[in-house]
Backbone as a ProteinNet text record, in pm:
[ID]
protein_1_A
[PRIMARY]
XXXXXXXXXXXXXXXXXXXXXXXXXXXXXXXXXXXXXXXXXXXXXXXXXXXXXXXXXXXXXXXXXXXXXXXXXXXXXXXXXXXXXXXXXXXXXXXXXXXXXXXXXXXXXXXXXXXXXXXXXXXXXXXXXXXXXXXXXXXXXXXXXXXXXXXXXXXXXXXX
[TERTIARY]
1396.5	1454.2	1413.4	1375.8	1326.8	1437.3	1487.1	1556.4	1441.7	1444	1389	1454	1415	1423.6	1353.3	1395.3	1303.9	1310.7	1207.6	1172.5	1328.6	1393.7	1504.5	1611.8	1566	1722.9	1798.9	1783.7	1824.4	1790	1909.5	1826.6	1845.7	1786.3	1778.6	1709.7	1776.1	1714.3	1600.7	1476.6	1389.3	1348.8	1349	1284	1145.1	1061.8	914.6	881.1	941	919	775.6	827.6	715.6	533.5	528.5	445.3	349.8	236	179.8	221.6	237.2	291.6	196.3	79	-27.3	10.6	52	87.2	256	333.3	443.3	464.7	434.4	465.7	386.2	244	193.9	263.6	283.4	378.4	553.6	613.5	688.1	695.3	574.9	515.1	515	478.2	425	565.2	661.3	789.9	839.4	861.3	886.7	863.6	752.8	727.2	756.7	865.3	860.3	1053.3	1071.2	1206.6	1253.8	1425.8	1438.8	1450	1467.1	1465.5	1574.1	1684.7	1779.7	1771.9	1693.8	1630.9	1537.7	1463.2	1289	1326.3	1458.5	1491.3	1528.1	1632.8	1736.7	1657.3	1487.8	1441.6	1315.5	1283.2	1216.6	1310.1	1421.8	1488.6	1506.9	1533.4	1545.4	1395.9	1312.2	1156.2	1153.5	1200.1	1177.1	1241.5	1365.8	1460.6	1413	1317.8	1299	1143.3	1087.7	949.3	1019.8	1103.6	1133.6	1155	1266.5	1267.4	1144.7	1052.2	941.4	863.5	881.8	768.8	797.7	967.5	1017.7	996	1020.8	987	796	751.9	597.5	590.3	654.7	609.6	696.3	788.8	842.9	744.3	715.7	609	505	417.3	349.2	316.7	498.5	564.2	556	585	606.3	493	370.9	267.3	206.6	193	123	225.3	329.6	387.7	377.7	338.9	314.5	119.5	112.4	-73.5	-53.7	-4.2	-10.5	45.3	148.1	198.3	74.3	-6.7	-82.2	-244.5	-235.5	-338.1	-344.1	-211.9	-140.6	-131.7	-164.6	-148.6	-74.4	-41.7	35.3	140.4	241	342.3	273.3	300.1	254.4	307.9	282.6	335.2	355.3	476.3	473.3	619.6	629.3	761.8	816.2	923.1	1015.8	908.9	956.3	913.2	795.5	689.8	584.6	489	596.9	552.6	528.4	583.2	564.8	462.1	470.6	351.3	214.1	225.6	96.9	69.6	191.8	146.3	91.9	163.4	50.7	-91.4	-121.5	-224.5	-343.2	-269.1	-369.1	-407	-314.9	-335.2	-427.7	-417.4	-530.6	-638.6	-668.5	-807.3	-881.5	-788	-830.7	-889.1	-806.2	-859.3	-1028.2	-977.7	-1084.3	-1188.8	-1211.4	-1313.4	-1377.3	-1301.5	-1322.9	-1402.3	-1344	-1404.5	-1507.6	-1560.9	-1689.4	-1760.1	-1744.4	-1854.5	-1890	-1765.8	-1784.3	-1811.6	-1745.7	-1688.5	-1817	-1844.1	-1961.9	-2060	-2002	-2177.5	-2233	-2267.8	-2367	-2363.1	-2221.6	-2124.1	-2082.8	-2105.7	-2031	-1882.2	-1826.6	-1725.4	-1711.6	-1789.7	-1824.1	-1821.9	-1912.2	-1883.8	-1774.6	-1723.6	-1579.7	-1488.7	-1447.7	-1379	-1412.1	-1504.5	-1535.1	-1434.9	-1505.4	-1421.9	-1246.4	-1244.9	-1099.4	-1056.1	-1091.9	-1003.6	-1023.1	-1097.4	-1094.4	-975.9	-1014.4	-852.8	-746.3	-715.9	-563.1	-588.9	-640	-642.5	-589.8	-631.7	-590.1	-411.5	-323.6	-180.9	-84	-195.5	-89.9	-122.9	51.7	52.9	-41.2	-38.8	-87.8	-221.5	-277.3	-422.9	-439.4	-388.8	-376.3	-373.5	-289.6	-271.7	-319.1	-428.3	-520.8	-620	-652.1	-813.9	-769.7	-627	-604.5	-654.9	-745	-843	-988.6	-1021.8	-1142.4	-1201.8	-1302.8	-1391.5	-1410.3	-1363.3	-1364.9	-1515.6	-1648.3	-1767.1	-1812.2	-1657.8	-1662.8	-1585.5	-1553.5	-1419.6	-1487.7	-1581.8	-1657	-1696.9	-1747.2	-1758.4	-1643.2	-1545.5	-1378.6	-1320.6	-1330.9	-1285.9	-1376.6	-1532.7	-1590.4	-1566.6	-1506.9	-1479.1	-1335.8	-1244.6	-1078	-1111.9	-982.7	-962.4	-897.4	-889.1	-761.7	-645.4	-617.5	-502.2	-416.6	-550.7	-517.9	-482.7	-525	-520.4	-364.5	-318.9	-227	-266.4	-166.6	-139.3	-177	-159.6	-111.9	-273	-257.7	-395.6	-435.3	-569.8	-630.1	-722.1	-650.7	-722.3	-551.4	-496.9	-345.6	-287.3
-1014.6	-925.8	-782.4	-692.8	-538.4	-524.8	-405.6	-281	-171.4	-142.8	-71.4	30.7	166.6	296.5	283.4	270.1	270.3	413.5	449.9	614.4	634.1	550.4	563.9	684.2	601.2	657	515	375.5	286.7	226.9	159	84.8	-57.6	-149	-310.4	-373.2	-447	-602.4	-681.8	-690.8	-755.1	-895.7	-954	-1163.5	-1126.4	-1083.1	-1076	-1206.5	-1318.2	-1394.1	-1486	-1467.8	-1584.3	-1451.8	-1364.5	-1350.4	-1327.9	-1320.7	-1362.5	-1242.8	-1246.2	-1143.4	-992.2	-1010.9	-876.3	-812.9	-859.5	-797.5	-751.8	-763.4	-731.7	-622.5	-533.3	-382.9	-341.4	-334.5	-244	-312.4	-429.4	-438.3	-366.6	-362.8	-283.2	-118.3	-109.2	74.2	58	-16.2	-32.1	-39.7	-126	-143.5	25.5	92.5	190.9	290.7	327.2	369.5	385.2	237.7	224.5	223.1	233.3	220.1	92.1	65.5	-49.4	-121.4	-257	-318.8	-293	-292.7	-238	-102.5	14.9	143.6	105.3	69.7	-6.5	-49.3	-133.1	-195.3	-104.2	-35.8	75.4	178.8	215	311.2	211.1	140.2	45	13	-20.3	0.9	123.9	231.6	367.9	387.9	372.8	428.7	327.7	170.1	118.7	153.5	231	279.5	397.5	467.6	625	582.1	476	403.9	364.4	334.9	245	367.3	474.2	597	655.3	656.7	730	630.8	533.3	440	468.5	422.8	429	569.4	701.7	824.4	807.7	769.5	761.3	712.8	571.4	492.3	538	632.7	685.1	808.6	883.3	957.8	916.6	768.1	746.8	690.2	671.2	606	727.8	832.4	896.3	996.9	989.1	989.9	928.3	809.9	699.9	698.6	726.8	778	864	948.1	1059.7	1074.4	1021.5	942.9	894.4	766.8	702.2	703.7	837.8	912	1004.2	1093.5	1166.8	1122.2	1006.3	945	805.6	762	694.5	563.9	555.9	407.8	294.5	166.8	120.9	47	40	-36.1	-157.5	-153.7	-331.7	-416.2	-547.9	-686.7	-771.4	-820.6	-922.9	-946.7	-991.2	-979.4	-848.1	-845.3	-706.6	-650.7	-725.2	-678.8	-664.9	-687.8	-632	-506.7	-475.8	-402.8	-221	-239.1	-89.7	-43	-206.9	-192.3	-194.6	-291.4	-264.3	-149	-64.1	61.7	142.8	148.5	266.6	189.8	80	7.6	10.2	46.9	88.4	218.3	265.7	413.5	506.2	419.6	437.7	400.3	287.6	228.9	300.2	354.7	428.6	522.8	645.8	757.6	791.7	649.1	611.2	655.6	529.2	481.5	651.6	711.6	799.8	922.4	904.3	1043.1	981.1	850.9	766.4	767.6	766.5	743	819.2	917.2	1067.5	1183.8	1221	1316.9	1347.3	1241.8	1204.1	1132	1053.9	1012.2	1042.7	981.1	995.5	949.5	892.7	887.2	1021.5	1065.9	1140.3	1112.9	1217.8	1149.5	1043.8	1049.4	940.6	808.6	833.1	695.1	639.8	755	719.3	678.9	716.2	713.3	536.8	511.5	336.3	259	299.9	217.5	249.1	377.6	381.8	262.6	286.3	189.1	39.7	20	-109.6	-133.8	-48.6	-21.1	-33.2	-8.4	29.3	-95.1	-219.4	-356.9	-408.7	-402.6	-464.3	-433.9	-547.5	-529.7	-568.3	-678.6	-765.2	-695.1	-699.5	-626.9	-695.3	-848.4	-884.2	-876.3	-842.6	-792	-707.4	-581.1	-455.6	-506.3	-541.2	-591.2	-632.8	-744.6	-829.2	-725.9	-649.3	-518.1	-398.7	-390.1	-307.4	-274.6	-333.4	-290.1	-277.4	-305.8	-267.5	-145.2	-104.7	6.8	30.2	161.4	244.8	224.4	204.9	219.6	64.1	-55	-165	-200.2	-119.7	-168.8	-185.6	-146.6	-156.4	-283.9	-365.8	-511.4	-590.5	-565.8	-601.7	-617.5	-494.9	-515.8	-633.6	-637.4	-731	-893.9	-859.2	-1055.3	-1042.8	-977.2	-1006.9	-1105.5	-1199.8	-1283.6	-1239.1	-1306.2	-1295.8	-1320.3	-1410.2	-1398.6	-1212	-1218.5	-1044.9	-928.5	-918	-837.8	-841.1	-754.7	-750.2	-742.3	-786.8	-823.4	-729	-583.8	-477.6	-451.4	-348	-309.7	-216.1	-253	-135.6	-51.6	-45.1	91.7	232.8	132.1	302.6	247.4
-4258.3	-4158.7	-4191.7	-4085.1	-4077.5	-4007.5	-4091.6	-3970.9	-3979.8	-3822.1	-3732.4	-3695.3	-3724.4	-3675.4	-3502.6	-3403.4	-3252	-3259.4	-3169.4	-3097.7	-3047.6	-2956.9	-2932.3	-2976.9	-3144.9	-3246.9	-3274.1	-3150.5	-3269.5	-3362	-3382.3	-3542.7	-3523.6	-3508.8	-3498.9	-3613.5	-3625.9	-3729.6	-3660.3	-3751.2	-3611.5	-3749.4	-3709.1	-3793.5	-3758.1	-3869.5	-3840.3	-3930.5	-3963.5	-4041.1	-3932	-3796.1	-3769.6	-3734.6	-3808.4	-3818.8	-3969.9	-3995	-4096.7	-4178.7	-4323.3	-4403.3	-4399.4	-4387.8	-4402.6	-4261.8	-4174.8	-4043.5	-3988.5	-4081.3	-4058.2	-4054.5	-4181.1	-4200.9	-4046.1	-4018.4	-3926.2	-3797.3	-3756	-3644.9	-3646	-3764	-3751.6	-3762.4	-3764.8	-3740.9	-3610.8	-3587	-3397.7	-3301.1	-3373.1	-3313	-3299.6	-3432	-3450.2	-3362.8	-3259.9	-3200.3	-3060.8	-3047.6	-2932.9	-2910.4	-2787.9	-2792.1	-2801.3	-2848.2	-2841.4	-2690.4	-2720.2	-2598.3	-2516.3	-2520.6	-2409	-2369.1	-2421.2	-2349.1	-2287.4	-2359	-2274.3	-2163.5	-2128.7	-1997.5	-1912.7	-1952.5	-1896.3	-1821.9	-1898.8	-1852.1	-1747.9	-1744.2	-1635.9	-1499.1	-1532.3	-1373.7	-1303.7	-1396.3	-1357.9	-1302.5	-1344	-1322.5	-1179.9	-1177.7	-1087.2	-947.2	-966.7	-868.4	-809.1	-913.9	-864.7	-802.1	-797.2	-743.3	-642.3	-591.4	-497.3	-387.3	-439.2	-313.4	-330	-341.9	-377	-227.6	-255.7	-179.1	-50.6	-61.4	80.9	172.4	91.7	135	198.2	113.3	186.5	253.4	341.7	419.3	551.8	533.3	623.1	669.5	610	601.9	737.8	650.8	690.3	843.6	839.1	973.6	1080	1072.1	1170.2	1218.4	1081.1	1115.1	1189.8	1223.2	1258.3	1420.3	1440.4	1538	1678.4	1578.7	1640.4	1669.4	1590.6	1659.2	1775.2	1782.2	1880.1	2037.8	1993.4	2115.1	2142.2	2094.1	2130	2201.4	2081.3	2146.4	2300.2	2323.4	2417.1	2413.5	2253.5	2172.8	2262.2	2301.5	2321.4	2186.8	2203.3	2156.5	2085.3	1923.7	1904.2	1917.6	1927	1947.9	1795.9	1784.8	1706.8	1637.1	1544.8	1474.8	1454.7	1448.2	1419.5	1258.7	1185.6	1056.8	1051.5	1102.4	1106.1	1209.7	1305.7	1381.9	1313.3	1191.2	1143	1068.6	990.9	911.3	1017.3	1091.7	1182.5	1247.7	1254	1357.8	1213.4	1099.4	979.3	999.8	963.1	932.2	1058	1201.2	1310	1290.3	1246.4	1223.1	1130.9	1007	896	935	985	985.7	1094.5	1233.9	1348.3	1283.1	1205.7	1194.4	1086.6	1002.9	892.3	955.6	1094.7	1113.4	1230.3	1287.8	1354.7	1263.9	1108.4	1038.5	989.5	976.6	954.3	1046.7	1163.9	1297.4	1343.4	1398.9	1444.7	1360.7	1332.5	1189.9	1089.5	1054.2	949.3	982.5	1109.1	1136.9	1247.2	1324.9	1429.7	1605.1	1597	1723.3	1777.8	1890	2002.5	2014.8	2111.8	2152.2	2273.8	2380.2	2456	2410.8	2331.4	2211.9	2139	2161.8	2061.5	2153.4	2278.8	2395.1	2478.2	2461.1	2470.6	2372.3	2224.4	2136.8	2157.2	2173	2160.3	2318.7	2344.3	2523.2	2441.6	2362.1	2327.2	2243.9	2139.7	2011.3	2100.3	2209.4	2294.1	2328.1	2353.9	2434.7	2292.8	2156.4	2065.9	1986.8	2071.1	2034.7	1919.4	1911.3	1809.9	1669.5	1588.3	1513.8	1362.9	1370.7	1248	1245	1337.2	1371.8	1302.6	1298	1238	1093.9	1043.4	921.9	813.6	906.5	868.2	818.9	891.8	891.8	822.5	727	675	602.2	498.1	377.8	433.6	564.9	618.2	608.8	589.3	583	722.5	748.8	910.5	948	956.3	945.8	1034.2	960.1	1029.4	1163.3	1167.5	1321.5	1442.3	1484.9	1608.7	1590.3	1460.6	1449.4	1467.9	1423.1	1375.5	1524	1631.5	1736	1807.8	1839.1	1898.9	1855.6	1736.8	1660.9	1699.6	1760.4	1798.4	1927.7	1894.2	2007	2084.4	2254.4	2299	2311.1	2187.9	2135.6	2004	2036.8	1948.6	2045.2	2191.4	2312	2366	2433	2493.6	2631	2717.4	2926.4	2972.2	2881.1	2980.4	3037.3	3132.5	3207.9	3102.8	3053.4	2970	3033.8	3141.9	3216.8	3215.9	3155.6	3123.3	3287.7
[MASK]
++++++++++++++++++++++++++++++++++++++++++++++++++++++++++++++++++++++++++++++++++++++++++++++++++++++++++++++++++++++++++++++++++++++++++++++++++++++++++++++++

């Protein structure tokens, strides 16, 4: 049995018996360094609690960003389950603007050009669509939209 000084300030009894004798001392240097296990925990839920409003603050963020896009730009409403309709509206939202500062912005699309694809983007409703193309590279969506089914489109008239 080691008692252990932790970074903490406590002091615990640790059974280094099931490890080999030449390695005990430097694993209990190593223990030493670290806090004990009921701080180690104490400060992981705290870190996990202050991650958790942290996340939620961004995705609200990102929510009313993606909001206020789609009002300006005359987005329609997505389709699908409750719980996924938010995430699909950030996830239209990122990949839209991605692909706009890739085509236009930086590449070699007009806006004419851009004004096609966009009437297409507004036919595409369903939210797990969005979802699905969330890790897509903006550069690809003009492919991404031509491979959507019509099960991915919404009724409404995509003429507005």
């Amino acid at each position: 049995m080691w008692n252990i000084v932790h970074n903490c300030g406590h002091e615990i009894s640790h059974d280094l018996s099931n490890r080999p004798a030449d390695r005990r001392a430097g694993f209990a240097r190593w223990l030493e360094e670290r806090d004990c296990t009921d701080c180690w925990k104490a400060a992981r839920e705290k870190d996990s609690a202050s991650k958790e409003e942290w996340l939620a603050a961004k995705r609200a963020e990102e929510q009313q960003a993606a909001a206020q896009w789609a009002e300006q730009f005359g987005m329609p409403p997505l389709e699908g389950p409750e719980k996924a309709l938010a995430w699909g509206e950030r996830s239209r939202h990122q990949l839209v603007t991605t692909a706009y500062s890739a085509l236009v912005t930086e590449g070699s699309w007009d806006e004419a050009d851009w004004a096609v694809l966009e009437d297409t983007i507004r036919n595409l409703t369903r939210a797990g669509w969005w979802i699905d193309q969330r890790n897509a590279e903006g550069t690809d969506l003009p492919e991404l939209l031509d491979a959507a089914t019509n099960d991915d489109t919404g009724t409404e008239n995509p003429f507005r």
